Short mmCIF file of C-alpha atoms in Angstrom, two decimals:
data_model
loop_
_atom_site.label_atom_id
_atom_site.label_comp_id
_atom_site.label_asym_id
_atom_site.label_seq_id
_atom_site.Cartn_x
_atom_site.Cartn_y
_atom_site.Cartn_z
CA MET J 1 -7.14 -2.98 -34.07
CA PHE J 2 -7.09 -6.56 -32.81
CA GLU J 3 -9.90 -7.99 -34.95
CA LEU J 4 -9.01 -11.23 -36.75
CA SER J 5 -9.54 -10.96 -40.46
CA PRO J 6 -11.02 -14.03 -42.22
CA GLU J 7 -7.64 -14.74 -43.80
CA ARG J 8 -5.88 -14.46 -40.45
CA SER J 9 -8.45 -16.72 -38.80
CA ASN J 10 -7.95 -19.42 -41.41
CA SER J 11 -4.17 -19.29 -41.10
CA LEU J 12 -4.36 -19.62 -37.33
CA ALA J 13 -6.67 -22.60 -37.59
CA ALA J 14 -4.15 -24.44 -39.77
CA THR J 15 -1.84 -25.20 -36.85
CA ARG J 16 -3.47 -26.33 -33.64
CA PRO J 17 -1.79 -25.86 -30.25
CA VAL J 18 -0.26 -29.08 -28.94
CA VAL J 19 -0.50 -30.14 -25.29
CA LEU J 20 2.40 -32.45 -24.51
CA ARG J 21 1.20 -33.78 -21.20
CA ASP J 22 -2.13 -34.72 -19.68
CA VAL J 23 -2.51 -34.09 -15.96
CA ASN J 24 -5.55 -34.37 -13.74
CA GLY J 25 -7.99 -31.59 -14.66
CA SER J 26 -6.12 -30.31 -17.71
CA ASP J 27 -9.09 -31.08 -19.98
CA ARG J 28 -11.17 -28.66 -17.90
CA VAL J 29 -8.96 -25.63 -18.46
CA LEU J 30 -7.23 -26.54 -21.74
CA SER J 31 -10.38 -26.59 -23.84
CA LYS J 32 -10.22 -26.06 -27.59
CA GLU J 33 -11.48 -22.51 -27.14
CA ALA J 34 -9.03 -21.68 -24.36
CA LEU J 35 -6.11 -23.06 -26.38
CA GLY J 36 -7.24 -20.94 -29.31
CA PHE J 37 -7.11 -17.84 -27.14
CA LEU J 38 -3.63 -18.78 -25.90
CA ALA J 39 -2.48 -19.30 -29.47
CA ASP J 40 -3.72 -15.85 -30.45
CA LEU J 41 -1.80 -14.25 -27.57
CA GLU J 42 1.42 -15.97 -28.62
CA ARG J 43 0.95 -15.25 -32.32
CA TYR J 44 0.01 -11.61 -31.90
CA PHE J 45 2.51 -10.68 -29.20
CA GLY J 46 5.29 -13.27 -29.30
CA ALA J 47 7.43 -11.45 -31.85
CA THR J 48 7.24 -8.20 -29.89
CA LEU J 49 8.18 -10.03 -26.72
CA ARG J 50 11.19 -11.65 -28.36
CA GLN J 51 12.39 -8.20 -29.43
CA LEU J 52 11.93 -6.87 -25.90
CA LEU J 53 13.90 -9.79 -24.43
CA ALA J 54 16.67 -9.13 -26.97
CA ASN J 55 16.67 -5.52 -25.77
CA ARG J 56 17.29 -6.81 -22.23
CA THR J 57 20.36 -8.68 -23.44
CA ARG J 58 21.73 -5.66 -25.29
CA ARG J 59 21.06 -3.39 -22.31
CA GLN J 60 22.90 -5.76 -19.96
CA ALA J 61 25.86 -5.86 -22.33
CA ARG J 62 26.10 -2.07 -22.03
CA TYR J 63 26.01 -2.32 -18.23
CA ASP J 64 28.74 -4.96 -18.30
CA ALA J 65 30.81 -2.59 -20.44
CA GLY J 66 30.61 0.16 -17.82
CA GLU J 67 27.27 1.94 -18.32
CA LYS J 68 24.84 2.25 -15.41
CA PRO J 69 21.03 2.56 -15.36
CA ASP J 70 19.71 6.12 -15.47
CA PHE J 71 16.56 8.10 -16.13
CA LEU J 72 15.72 8.28 -19.85
CA GLU J 73 16.23 11.59 -21.65
CA GLU J 74 13.69 10.76 -24.36
CA THR J 75 10.87 10.35 -21.84
CA ALA J 76 11.62 13.35 -19.64
CA HIS J 77 8.37 14.99 -20.81
CA ILE J 78 6.37 12.13 -19.26
CA ARG J 79 8.12 12.49 -15.91
CA GLN J 80 7.75 16.26 -15.92
CA SER J 81 4.10 16.47 -16.98
CA ASP J 82 1.11 16.50 -14.64
CA TRP J 83 -1.24 13.60 -15.32
CA LYS J 84 -3.02 10.85 -13.39
CA ALA J 85 -3.64 7.17 -13.92
CA GLY J 86 -7.16 5.75 -14.22
CA VAL J 87 -9.78 4.99 -11.59
CA ILE J 88 -9.06 2.53 -8.77
CA PRO J 89 -11.98 0.12 -8.14
CA GLN J 90 -13.71 0.36 -4.78
CA ASN J 91 -12.57 -3.07 -3.60
CA LEU J 92 -8.93 -2.10 -4.24
CA GLN J 93 -9.09 1.21 -2.38
CA ASP J 94 -7.92 -0.38 0.89
CA ARG J 95 -4.89 -2.65 0.40
CA ARG J 96 -3.20 -2.11 3.75
CA VAL J 97 -2.21 -5.77 4.14
CA GLU J 98 -1.85 -8.26 1.31
CA ILE J 99 -0.94 -11.91 1.76
CA THR J 100 0.95 -13.76 -0.94
CA GLY J 101 1.43 -17.43 -1.54
CA PRO J 102 1.47 -20.34 -3.98
CA VAL J 103 -1.54 -21.63 -5.88
CA ASP J 104 -1.80 -24.73 -3.67
CA ARG J 105 -5.48 -25.32 -2.88
CA LYS J 106 -5.35 -25.49 0.93
CA MET J 107 -2.91 -22.59 1.18
CA MET J 108 -5.13 -20.50 -1.09
CA ILE J 109 -8.15 -21.07 1.18
CA ASN J 110 -6.11 -20.13 4.24
CA ALA J 111 -4.92 -16.98 2.48
CA PHE J 112 -8.43 -15.97 1.38
CA ASN J 113 -9.61 -16.45 4.99
CA SER J 114 -6.60 -14.79 6.62
CA GLY J 115 -8.17 -11.37 7.19
CA ALA J 116 -5.86 -9.72 4.67
CA ARG J 117 -7.43 -7.19 2.33
CA VAL J 118 -5.89 -8.85 -0.75
CA PHE J 119 -4.54 -12.29 -1.62
CA MET J 120 -1.97 -12.52 -4.40
CA ALA J 121 -2.10 -16.01 -5.93
CA ASP J 122 1.43 -16.47 -7.15
CA PHE J 123 2.22 -18.59 -10.20
CA GLU J 124 5.75 -17.22 -10.15
CA ASP J 125 8.29 -17.04 -7.31
CA ALA J 126 6.20 -18.91 -4.72
CA SER J 127 5.21 -21.80 -7.01
CA ALA J 128 7.46 -24.39 -8.62
CA PRO J 129 6.22 -24.53 -12.24
CA THR J 130 5.45 -28.21 -12.59
CA PHE J 131 2.66 -28.66 -15.11
CA LYS J 132 0.56 -30.27 -12.39
CA ASN J 133 1.01 -27.21 -10.15
CA MET J 134 0.19 -24.77 -12.94
CA ILE J 135 -2.93 -26.62 -14.08
CA GLN J 136 -4.17 -27.24 -10.55
CA GLY J 137 -3.66 -23.56 -9.79
CA GLN J 138 -5.91 -22.62 -12.71
CA ILE J 139 -8.53 -25.11 -11.53
CA ASN J 140 -8.37 -23.62 -8.04
CA LEU J 141 -8.91 -20.13 -9.44
CA LEU J 142 -11.82 -21.31 -11.55
CA ASP J 143 -13.39 -22.97 -8.51
CA TYR J 144 -12.95 -19.73 -6.58
CA THR J 145 -14.76 -17.79 -9.29
CA GLU J 146 -17.58 -20.34 -9.29
CA GLY J 147 -17.86 -20.40 -5.48
CA ALA J 148 -16.67 -23.99 -5.28
CA LEU J 149 -13.20 -23.65 -3.74
CA SER J 150 -12.99 -26.13 -0.86
CA HIS J 151 -10.60 -28.82 0.32
CA TYR J 152 -10.68 -31.86 2.56
CA ASP J 153 -7.37 -32.76 4.18
CA ASP J 154 -7.33 -36.52 4.72
CA LYS J 155 -4.24 -36.35 6.89
CA ASN J 156 -5.72 -33.88 9.37
CA GLU J 157 -9.33 -34.93 8.77
CA ARG J 158 -10.22 -31.29 8.30
CA ASP J 159 -12.56 -29.59 5.88
CA TYR J 160 -11.42 -26.23 4.44
CA GLN J 161 -14.10 -23.81 3.22
CA LEU J 162 -14.06 -20.14 2.26
CA ASN J 163 -15.43 -17.65 4.78
CA ASP J 164 -18.32 -15.39 3.84
CA GLN J 165 -15.87 -12.50 3.60
CA THR J 166 -12.55 -13.16 1.89
CA ALA J 167 -9.55 -11.26 0.56
CA VAL J 168 -9.73 -9.74 -2.92
CA LEU J 169 -7.90 -11.88 -5.47
CA ILE J 170 -4.97 -10.65 -7.53
CA VAL J 171 -3.19 -13.16 -9.77
CA ARG J 172 0.52 -13.01 -10.53
CA PRO J 173 1.47 -14.79 -13.78
CA ARG J 174 5.01 -15.88 -14.43
CA GLY J 175 7.54 -13.42 -15.83
CA LEU J 176 7.86 -12.61 -19.52
CA HIS J 177 11.23 -14.37 -19.73
CA LEU J 178 9.81 -17.82 -18.92
CA LYS J 179 8.30 -20.53 -21.13
CA GLU J 180 5.65 -23.18 -20.54
CA ARG J 181 7.13 -26.10 -22.43
CA HIS J 182 4.11 -28.41 -22.06
CA VAL J 183 2.02 -26.39 -24.55
CA LEU J 184 3.38 -25.77 -28.05
CA ILE J 185 2.21 -23.00 -30.36
CA ASP J 186 3.42 -23.45 -33.94
CA GLY J 187 6.07 -25.87 -32.73
CA GLY J 188 7.50 -23.77 -29.91
CA PRO J 189 6.67 -23.48 -26.20
CA ILE J 190 4.17 -20.82 -25.24
CA THR J 191 5.30 -17.85 -23.16
CA ALA J 192 4.51 -18.76 -19.55
CA ALA J 193 3.06 -15.32 -18.79
CA PHE J 194 0.64 -15.67 -21.72
CA PHE J 195 -0.32 -19.15 -20.51
CA ASP J 196 -1.02 -18.08 -16.90
CA PHE J 197 -2.73 -14.80 -17.71
CA GLY J 198 -4.56 -16.14 -20.74
CA LEU J 199 -6.12 -19.14 -19.03
CA HIS J 200 -7.20 -17.10 -16.04
CA ILE J 201 -8.84 -14.26 -17.91
CA PHE J 202 -10.39 -16.55 -20.52
CA HIS J 203 -12.13 -18.70 -17.92
CA ASN J 204 -12.74 -16.12 -15.20
CA GLY J 205 -12.64 -12.61 -16.64
CA SER J 206 -16.31 -12.19 -17.44
CA ALA J 207 -17.62 -13.74 -14.21
CA LEU J 208 -15.20 -11.76 -12.04
CA SER J 209 -16.15 -8.56 -13.81
CA CYS J 210 -19.89 -9.19 -13.41
CA SER J 211 -19.48 -9.82 -9.68
CA GLY J 212 -17.15 -6.84 -9.18
CA ARG J 213 -14.22 -9.04 -8.12
CA GLY J 214 -11.74 -8.38 -10.92
CA PRO J 215 -9.96 -9.50 -12.98
CA TYR J 216 -6.85 -8.11 -11.28
CA TYR J 217 -3.17 -8.92 -11.89
CA TYR J 218 0.31 -8.36 -10.51
CA LEU J 219 2.89 -7.98 -13.30
CA PRO J 220 6.40 -9.20 -12.37
CA LYS J 221 9.95 -8.68 -13.60
CA LEU J 222 9.37 -5.79 -16.03
CA GLU J 223 12.58 -4.05 -17.04
CA ASP J 224 11.37 -1.07 -19.05
CA HIS J 225 8.27 0.84 -20.10
CA ASN J 226 8.07 -0.87 -23.48
CA GLU J 227 7.38 -4.12 -21.66
CA ALA J 228 4.57 -2.32 -19.83
CA LYS J 229 3.22 -1.24 -23.23
CA LEU J 230 3.20 -4.89 -24.30
CA TRP J 231 0.99 -5.73 -21.33
CA ASN J 232 -1.22 -2.75 -22.14
CA ASP J 233 -1.73 -4.09 -25.65
CA ILE J 234 -2.42 -7.58 -24.29
CA PHE J 235 -5.07 -6.13 -21.96
CA LEU J 236 -6.69 -4.19 -24.82
CA PHE J 237 -6.74 -7.30 -26.99
CA SER J 238 -8.13 -9.51 -24.21
CA GLU J 239 -10.92 -7.10 -23.28
CA LYS J 240 -12.01 -6.77 -26.89
CA ARG J 241 -11.76 -10.49 -27.62
CA LEU J 242 -13.65 -11.51 -24.44
CA ALA J 243 -16.24 -8.71 -24.62
CA LEU J 244 -15.09 -7.04 -21.40
CA ALA J 245 -15.70 -3.33 -20.89
CA PRO J 246 -12.62 -1.15 -21.56
CA GLY J 247 -10.56 -0.71 -18.40
CA THR J 248 -12.06 -3.78 -16.68
CA ILE J 249 -8.64 -5.32 -16.11
CA LYS J 250 -6.57 -3.74 -13.34
CA ALA J 251 -2.88 -4.28 -12.75
CA THR J 252 -0.25 -3.59 -10.15
CA VAL J 253 3.34 -3.63 -11.38
CA LEU J 254 6.12 -5.00 -9.24
CA ILE J 255 9.14 -2.73 -9.46
CA GLU J 256 11.66 -5.48 -8.86
CA THR J 257 14.38 -4.75 -11.40
CA LEU J 258 16.92 -1.95 -11.24
CA PRO J 259 16.31 -0.68 -14.80
CA ALA J 260 12.54 -0.42 -14.16
CA ALA J 261 13.12 1.72 -11.06
CA PHE J 262 14.37 4.51 -13.35
CA GLN J 263 11.21 4.27 -15.49
CA MET J 264 8.38 4.18 -12.96
CA ASP J 265 6.57 7.21 -14.40
CA GLU J 266 6.86 5.77 -17.89
CA ILE J 267 5.56 2.35 -16.81
CA ILE J 268 2.51 3.97 -15.21
CA TRP J 269 1.98 6.08 -18.34
CA GLN J 270 1.98 3.05 -20.62
CA LEU J 271 -0.60 1.29 -18.42
CA ARG J 272 -2.45 4.40 -17.29
CA GLU J 273 -5.98 3.06 -18.00
CA TYR J 274 -5.25 -0.19 -16.16
CA ILE J 275 -2.70 0.43 -13.44
CA VAL J 276 -3.68 0.84 -9.79
CA GLY J 277 -0.32 0.58 -8.04
CA LEU J 278 3.37 -0.16 -7.96
CA ASN J 279 4.95 -2.56 -5.47
CA CYS J 280 8.40 -2.62 -3.89
CA GLY J 281 9.40 -6.16 -4.82
CA ARG J 282 12.42 -5.83 -2.58
CA TRP J 283 13.96 -9.30 -2.83
CA ASP J 284 13.95 -9.49 -6.62
CA TYR J 285 15.12 -5.87 -6.63
CA ILE J 286 18.21 -6.75 -4.59
CA PHE J 287 18.86 -9.67 -6.93
CA SER J 288 18.45 -7.38 -9.95
CA TYR J 289 20.81 -4.79 -8.44
CA ILE J 290 23.54 -7.44 -8.15
CA LYS J 291 22.83 -8.92 -11.58
CA THR J 292 22.62 -5.57 -13.37
CA LEU J 293 25.80 -4.21 -11.79
CA ARG J 294 27.63 -7.54 -11.70
CA ALA J 295 30.66 -6.17 -13.56
CA HIS J 296 30.99 -3.11 -11.29
CA ARG J 297 33.33 -3.76 -8.40
CA ASP J 298 32.22 -0.52 -6.72
CA HIS J 299 28.70 -1.98 -6.28
CA ILE J 300 29.48 -5.17 -4.38
CA LEU J 301 27.03 -5.76 -1.55
CA PRO J 302 27.81 -7.09 1.95
CA ASP J 303 26.18 -10.07 3.68
CA ARG J 304 22.53 -10.41 2.76
CA GLY J 305 21.35 -9.65 6.30
CA GLN J 306 22.99 -6.21 6.16
CA VAL J 307 21.17 -5.17 2.96
CA THR J 308 18.15 -3.60 4.66
CA MET J 309 15.37 -1.36 3.37
CA ASP J 310 16.23 1.60 5.59
CA GLN J 311 19.57 2.28 3.90
CA LYS J 312 21.24 3.31 0.66
CA PHE J 313 19.79 2.22 -2.70
CA LEU J 314 16.84 0.41 -1.12
CA SER J 315 15.74 3.42 0.90
CA ALA J 316 16.00 5.63 -2.20
CA TYR J 317 14.03 3.12 -4.27
CA SER J 318 11.21 3.00 -1.73
CA ALA J 319 11.05 6.80 -1.47
CA LYS J 320 11.05 7.22 -5.24
CA LEU J 321 8.26 4.67 -5.68
CA ILE J 322 6.07 6.42 -3.10
CA GLU J 323 6.65 9.83 -4.65
CA VAL J 324 5.87 8.65 -8.18
CA CYS J 325 2.79 6.61 -7.25
CA HIS J 326 1.16 9.33 -5.19
CA ARG J 327 1.83 11.96 -7.81
CA ARG J 328 0.02 9.73 -10.33
CA GLY J 329 -2.83 8.82 -7.99
CA ILE J 330 -2.13 5.12 -7.41
CA HIS J 331 -1.08 2.91 -4.50
CA ALA J 332 2.53 2.60 -3.38
CA MET J 333 2.73 -0.92 -1.99
CA GLY J 334 5.41 -2.00 0.43
CA GLY J 335 7.25 -5.29 0.27
CA MET J 336 7.65 -8.59 2.00
CA ALA J 337 9.31 -9.18 5.35
CA ALA J 338 10.81 -12.65 5.13
CA HIS J 339 10.36 -13.52 8.82
CA ILE J 340 7.70 -16.06 9.74
CA PRO J 341 6.32 -17.24 13.10
CA VAL J 342 8.71 -19.49 15.02
CA LYS J 343 6.99 -22.45 16.65
CA ASN J 344 8.02 -23.77 20.06
CA ASP J 345 10.46 -20.93 20.73
CA ASP J 346 8.84 -17.87 22.27
CA GLU J 347 12.05 -15.86 22.38
CA LYS J 348 12.80 -16.28 18.68
CA ASN J 349 9.15 -15.80 17.77
CA ASN J 350 8.91 -12.55 19.73
CA ALA J 351 12.11 -11.31 18.11
CA ALA J 352 10.69 -12.07 14.66
CA ILE J 353 7.46 -10.23 15.47
CA VAL J 354 9.42 -7.17 16.62
CA GLN J 355 11.39 -7.13 13.37
CA ILE J 356 8.21 -7.41 11.32
CA LYS J 357 6.53 -4.58 13.23
CA THR J 358 9.59 -2.40 12.79
CA ASP J 359 9.65 -3.08 9.06
CA LYS J 360 5.94 -2.33 8.64
CA LEU J 361 6.19 0.84 10.74
CA ARG J 362 9.00 2.04 8.48
CA GLU J 363 6.82 1.42 5.43
CA VAL J 364 3.66 3.14 6.64
CA THR J 365 5.45 6.18 8.05
CA ALA J 366 7.42 6.55 4.82
CA GLY J 367 4.14 6.72 2.90
CA HIS J 368 3.34 3.23 1.66
CA ASP J 369 -0.36 2.43 1.31
CA GLY J 370 -0.03 -1.25 2.10
CA THR J 371 2.35 -4.12 2.67
CA TRP J 372 2.90 -7.84 2.12
CA VAL J 373 3.05 -10.79 4.48
CA ALA J 374 3.72 -14.45 3.68
CA HIS J 375 1.94 -16.16 6.58
CA PRO J 376 -1.67 -15.89 7.84
CA ASP J 377 -0.51 -15.44 11.44
CA LEU J 378 1.28 -12.23 10.44
CA VAL J 379 -1.74 -10.51 8.92
CA SER J 380 -2.91 -9.13 12.28
CA VAL J 381 0.64 -8.03 13.15
CA ALA J 382 0.95 -5.92 10.00
CA MET J 383 -2.68 -4.81 10.17
CA ASP J 384 -2.27 -3.40 13.67
CA VAL J 385 0.65 -1.24 12.53
CA PHE J 386 -1.16 0.10 9.47
CA ASP J 387 -4.47 0.60 11.32
CA THR J 388 -2.69 2.69 13.96
CA GLU J 389 -0.65 4.81 11.57
CA MET J 390 -3.01 4.97 8.59
CA PRO J 391 -6.66 5.29 9.67
CA LEU J 392 -7.91 5.94 6.13
CA ALA J 393 -7.98 3.41 3.29
CA HIS J 394 -4.72 4.77 1.86
CA GLN J 395 -2.54 7.87 2.01
CA ILE J 396 -2.26 8.73 -1.68
CA SER J 397 -3.49 12.29 -1.09
CA LYS J 398 -1.76 12.87 2.24
CA PRO J 399 0.43 16.00 1.99
CA ARG J 400 4.09 15.27 2.65
CA MET J 401 7.46 16.56 1.66
CA SER J 402 8.71 14.58 -1.34
CA ALA J 403 12.11 13.07 -0.74
CA ARG J 404 14.71 14.17 -3.24
CA VAL J 405 15.96 10.98 -4.80
CA THR J 406 18.98 11.31 -7.06
CA HIS J 407 20.54 9.00 -9.60
CA LYS J 408 23.47 8.58 -7.24
CA SER J 409 21.30 7.60 -4.29
CA MET J 410 19.41 5.06 -6.42
CA LEU J 411 22.69 3.22 -7.03
CA ALA J 412 24.47 3.68 -3.69
CA PRO J 413 25.57 0.23 -2.39
CA HIS J 414 25.14 -0.82 1.22
CA GLU J 415 28.24 -0.88 3.38
CA GLY J 416 29.16 -3.76 5.63
CA GLN J 417 31.12 -6.96 5.99
CA ILE J 418 31.34 -10.03 3.82
CA SER J 419 31.76 -12.97 6.12
CA GLU J 420 32.36 -16.66 5.80
CA THR J 421 29.18 -17.16 7.81
CA GLY J 422 27.18 -15.10 5.32
CA LEU J 423 28.75 -16.96 2.41
CA ARG J 424 27.98 -20.37 3.88
CA ASN J 425 24.43 -19.32 4.69
CA ASN J 426 23.95 -18.24 1.07
CA ILE J 427 25.28 -21.55 -0.20
CA SER J 428 23.03 -23.50 2.16
CA VAL J 429 19.89 -21.51 1.31
CA VAL J 430 20.31 -21.95 -2.46
CA ILE J 431 20.88 -25.71 -2.16
CA GLU J 432 18.01 -26.22 0.29
CA TYR J 433 15.65 -24.07 -1.75
CA MET J 434 16.48 -25.55 -5.15
CA ALA J 435 16.13 -29.08 -3.78
CA ALA J 436 12.64 -28.19 -2.56
CA TRP J 437 11.87 -26.45 -5.88
CA LEU J 438 12.80 -29.58 -7.81
CA CYS J 439 10.36 -31.44 -5.55
CA GLY J 440 7.58 -29.05 -6.59
CA LYS J 441 7.67 -26.53 -3.72
CA GLY J 442 8.04 -22.82 -4.41
CA ALA J 443 7.92 -21.26 -0.92
CA VAL J 444 10.12 -22.92 1.69
CA PRO J 445 10.73 -22.09 5.38
CA ILE J 446 14.49 -22.16 6.03
CA ASN J 447 16.04 -20.96 9.30
CA ASN J 448 12.82 -19.18 10.34
CA LEU J 449 12.62 -17.22 7.08
CA MET J 450 10.21 -17.83 4.21
CA GLU J 451 12.49 -18.28 1.23
CA ASP J 452 11.20 -18.13 -2.33
CA LEU J 453 12.88 -18.03 -5.69
CA ALA J 454 13.73 -14.33 -5.33
CA THR J 455 15.58 -14.74 -2.03
CA ALA J 456 17.39 -17.81 -3.31
CA GLU J 457 18.48 -15.78 -6.34
CA ILE J 458 19.92 -13.09 -4.06
CA CYS J 459 22.03 -15.73 -2.34
CA ARG J 460 23.21 -17.20 -5.64
CA ALA J 461 24.02 -13.81 -7.16
CA GLN J 462 25.96 -12.72 -4.09
CA VAL J 463 28.12 -15.85 -4.13
CA TRP J 464 28.85 -15.30 -7.82
CA GLN J 465 29.61 -11.61 -7.27
CA TRP J 466 31.94 -12.23 -4.35
CA LEU J 467 33.79 -15.07 -6.07
CA HIS J 468 34.26 -13.35 -9.43
CA HIS J 469 35.53 -10.18 -7.81
CA ASN J 470 37.74 -12.19 -5.41
CA VAL J 471 36.54 -10.21 -2.40
CA ASP J 472 38.08 -10.43 1.03
CA ILE J 473 35.94 -12.32 3.52
CA ILE J 474 36.11 -12.51 7.29
CA THR J 475 36.56 -16.11 8.35
CA GLN J 476 34.89 -17.60 11.40
CA ASP J 477 38.24 -17.21 13.18
CA GLY J 478 38.24 -13.47 12.50
CA GLU J 479 40.92 -13.60 9.83
CA ILE J 480 40.65 -11.94 6.42
CA ARG J 481 41.05 -14.23 3.41
CA GLN J 482 40.52 -13.67 -0.28
CA LEU J 483 37.72 -15.70 -1.79
CA ASP J 484 38.89 -17.85 -4.69
CA GLN J 485 37.75 -21.04 -6.40
CA ASP J 486 39.53 -23.32 -3.93
CA ARG J 487 38.04 -21.60 -0.87
CA PHE J 488 34.58 -21.56 -2.45
CA ARG J 489 34.70 -25.27 -3.24
CA ALA J 490 35.94 -26.09 0.24
CA LEU J 491 33.06 -24.18 1.85
CA LEU J 492 30.61 -25.73 -0.61
CA GLN J 493 31.82 -29.18 0.40
CA LYS J 494 31.36 -28.34 4.08
CA GLU J 495 27.76 -27.34 3.47
CA ILE J 496 27.12 -30.49 1.46
CA THR J 497 28.57 -32.59 4.29
CA ASN J 498 26.34 -30.80 6.82
CA ILE J 499 23.25 -31.43 4.70
CA ILE J 500 24.05 -35.14 4.32
CA GLU J 501 24.71 -35.49 8.07
CA ASN J 502 21.41 -33.79 8.89
CA LEU J 503 19.31 -35.68 6.34
CA GLY J 504 21.00 -39.01 5.88
CA VAL J 505 22.09 -40.37 2.51
CA GLY J 506 18.65 -41.70 1.57
CA ARG J 507 16.76 -38.45 2.12
CA PHE J 508 19.59 -36.54 0.44
CA HIS J 509 19.14 -38.45 -2.81
CA ARG J 510 15.34 -38.63 -2.67
CA GLY J 511 15.24 -34.88 -2.12
CA HIS J 512 17.14 -34.06 -5.35
CA TYR J 513 19.94 -32.38 -3.43
CA ALA J 514 22.62 -33.64 -5.83
CA SER J 515 20.82 -31.98 -8.73
CA ALA J 516 20.37 -28.78 -6.73
CA ILE J 517 24.08 -28.69 -5.94
CA TRP J 518 24.98 -29.23 -9.59
CA LEU J 519 22.68 -26.39 -10.71
CA PHE J 520 24.10 -24.06 -8.09
CA GLU J 521 27.74 -24.86 -8.76
CA GLN J 522 27.36 -24.52 -12.53
CA SER J 523 25.82 -21.07 -12.14
CA ILE J 524 28.57 -19.91 -9.77
CA VAL J 525 31.60 -21.00 -11.78
CA SER J 526 30.15 -19.56 -15.01
CA ASP J 527 32.15 -16.64 -16.40
CA THR J 528 28.90 -14.66 -16.68
CA LEU J 529 26.21 -14.75 -14.03
CA PRO J 530 23.28 -16.66 -15.58
CA ASP J 531 20.23 -14.41 -15.64
CA PHE J 532 18.06 -16.92 -13.78
CA ILE J 533 18.92 -20.26 -12.22
CA THR J 534 15.53 -21.52 -13.35
CA HIS J 535 16.51 -21.56 -17.03
CA ASN J 536 18.49 -24.78 -16.56
CA ALA J 537 16.50 -25.90 -13.53
CA TYR J 538 13.19 -25.85 -15.45
CA ASP J 539 14.41 -28.48 -17.91
CA LEU J 540 15.38 -30.68 -14.98
CA LEU J 541 12.10 -29.99 -13.19
CA CYS J 542 10.15 -31.11 -16.24
CA ALA J 543 12.22 -34.29 -16.49
CA LEU J 544 11.52 -35.08 -12.83
CA ASP J 545 7.84 -34.09 -12.97
#
């Protein structure tokens, strides 16, 4: 099906991929052969992807006009039939704690050595997509495959080496909606997901397969089952092209968009020979809920801190994911708790640990087979909870009463207050995060929480939602005031003043805060919520890189 005919081969050879920038190590991973494989991915699957992205736009237009996501009538037979997904490899049977993080070399070694069962190397939300970061990440993964991943930290005079026993690697490429502008295929930028996935499997797929270590992937930001079918076709093509045995590739899909939550059975069906789990990507899911239902005043959410997993649409989403996964014989992975260890403050640190334990206890007792942490020090905290409550490798076959999850419960908004404090915190987090992102950092500790692109997007979407629906907010004096453009700009200015006072003018400008503020403000005053703040931010990032 995916064989290149002689005519097709000659036509592809006529236009060579173009690499627009040379960074340290790029010649190692961007070989002629690797670029040829990337070009084939873009040429074979790019047109289908463009159609799928157009479908997203049309679907959102229907939601803006009053429609709401629902289960599909045309695929009811898939949901109602009894069938199972394929075999889960032995080294993915126990996934009780997974650590996630950027593709930074030292952080990768720490994650591999953390004691977690799995390490997800994240090219997406936890990594700012500078070309240097993306290429260095691929080099790091290649060194891991070859047993050469090490690092010497000159500042700390410390040598970092992999332990004899390390976490299993799963790679998360960037979402299908993103581009990698530094590599052109037929005059246009390559799809970032094709770039990340393609380079990794081309260089590492065979060796990982031979050693029983993969290749394994996390697939982000899918919105419907046809996008899952695209990945299925890409996997089929890649296995055939690289002489990998059928079913070698294994994937876990992040259910982090509201439309995808109504198509979990269908997504598993499309990837049934490859899929080993679904994951509750809770932060992107909250962002997607706001973005998808942005025109619906009856779905406005309260302060971010009140939108918790134990209530309303998030609780229903978690229960539905567990029920679907276990029925199909795959893992139901829990999500990320944003809290991180607090240094030099035992009281705050203990409070954070209690919150993390409570969150992980909720997940394991609900039926999740594993969870995520963002910091090595939290692996043992989560592991203790899962070891106590889940003595076996997973609980896929554990008998339990399936929760009845309805369409209404999947959409039920959280109740609570919208406060000036919550609004100002959202403004601050977006500015602080985007400034760090423009400096090349993708995961940033802010106010004792690990913020990544997904959490920053929640904050941005909430501010847009509240402003464009002119909600009433509770001021710090306890009064109720309607949020309008003037009040928003006044609060924005207060946060800017606070940042300048804390940093000083020099650090403010060196840290790209002015650009971060401009990006944030432009996305908030827009008549329509921009799908992703990174669309405009990526152009700026490339200019600064």
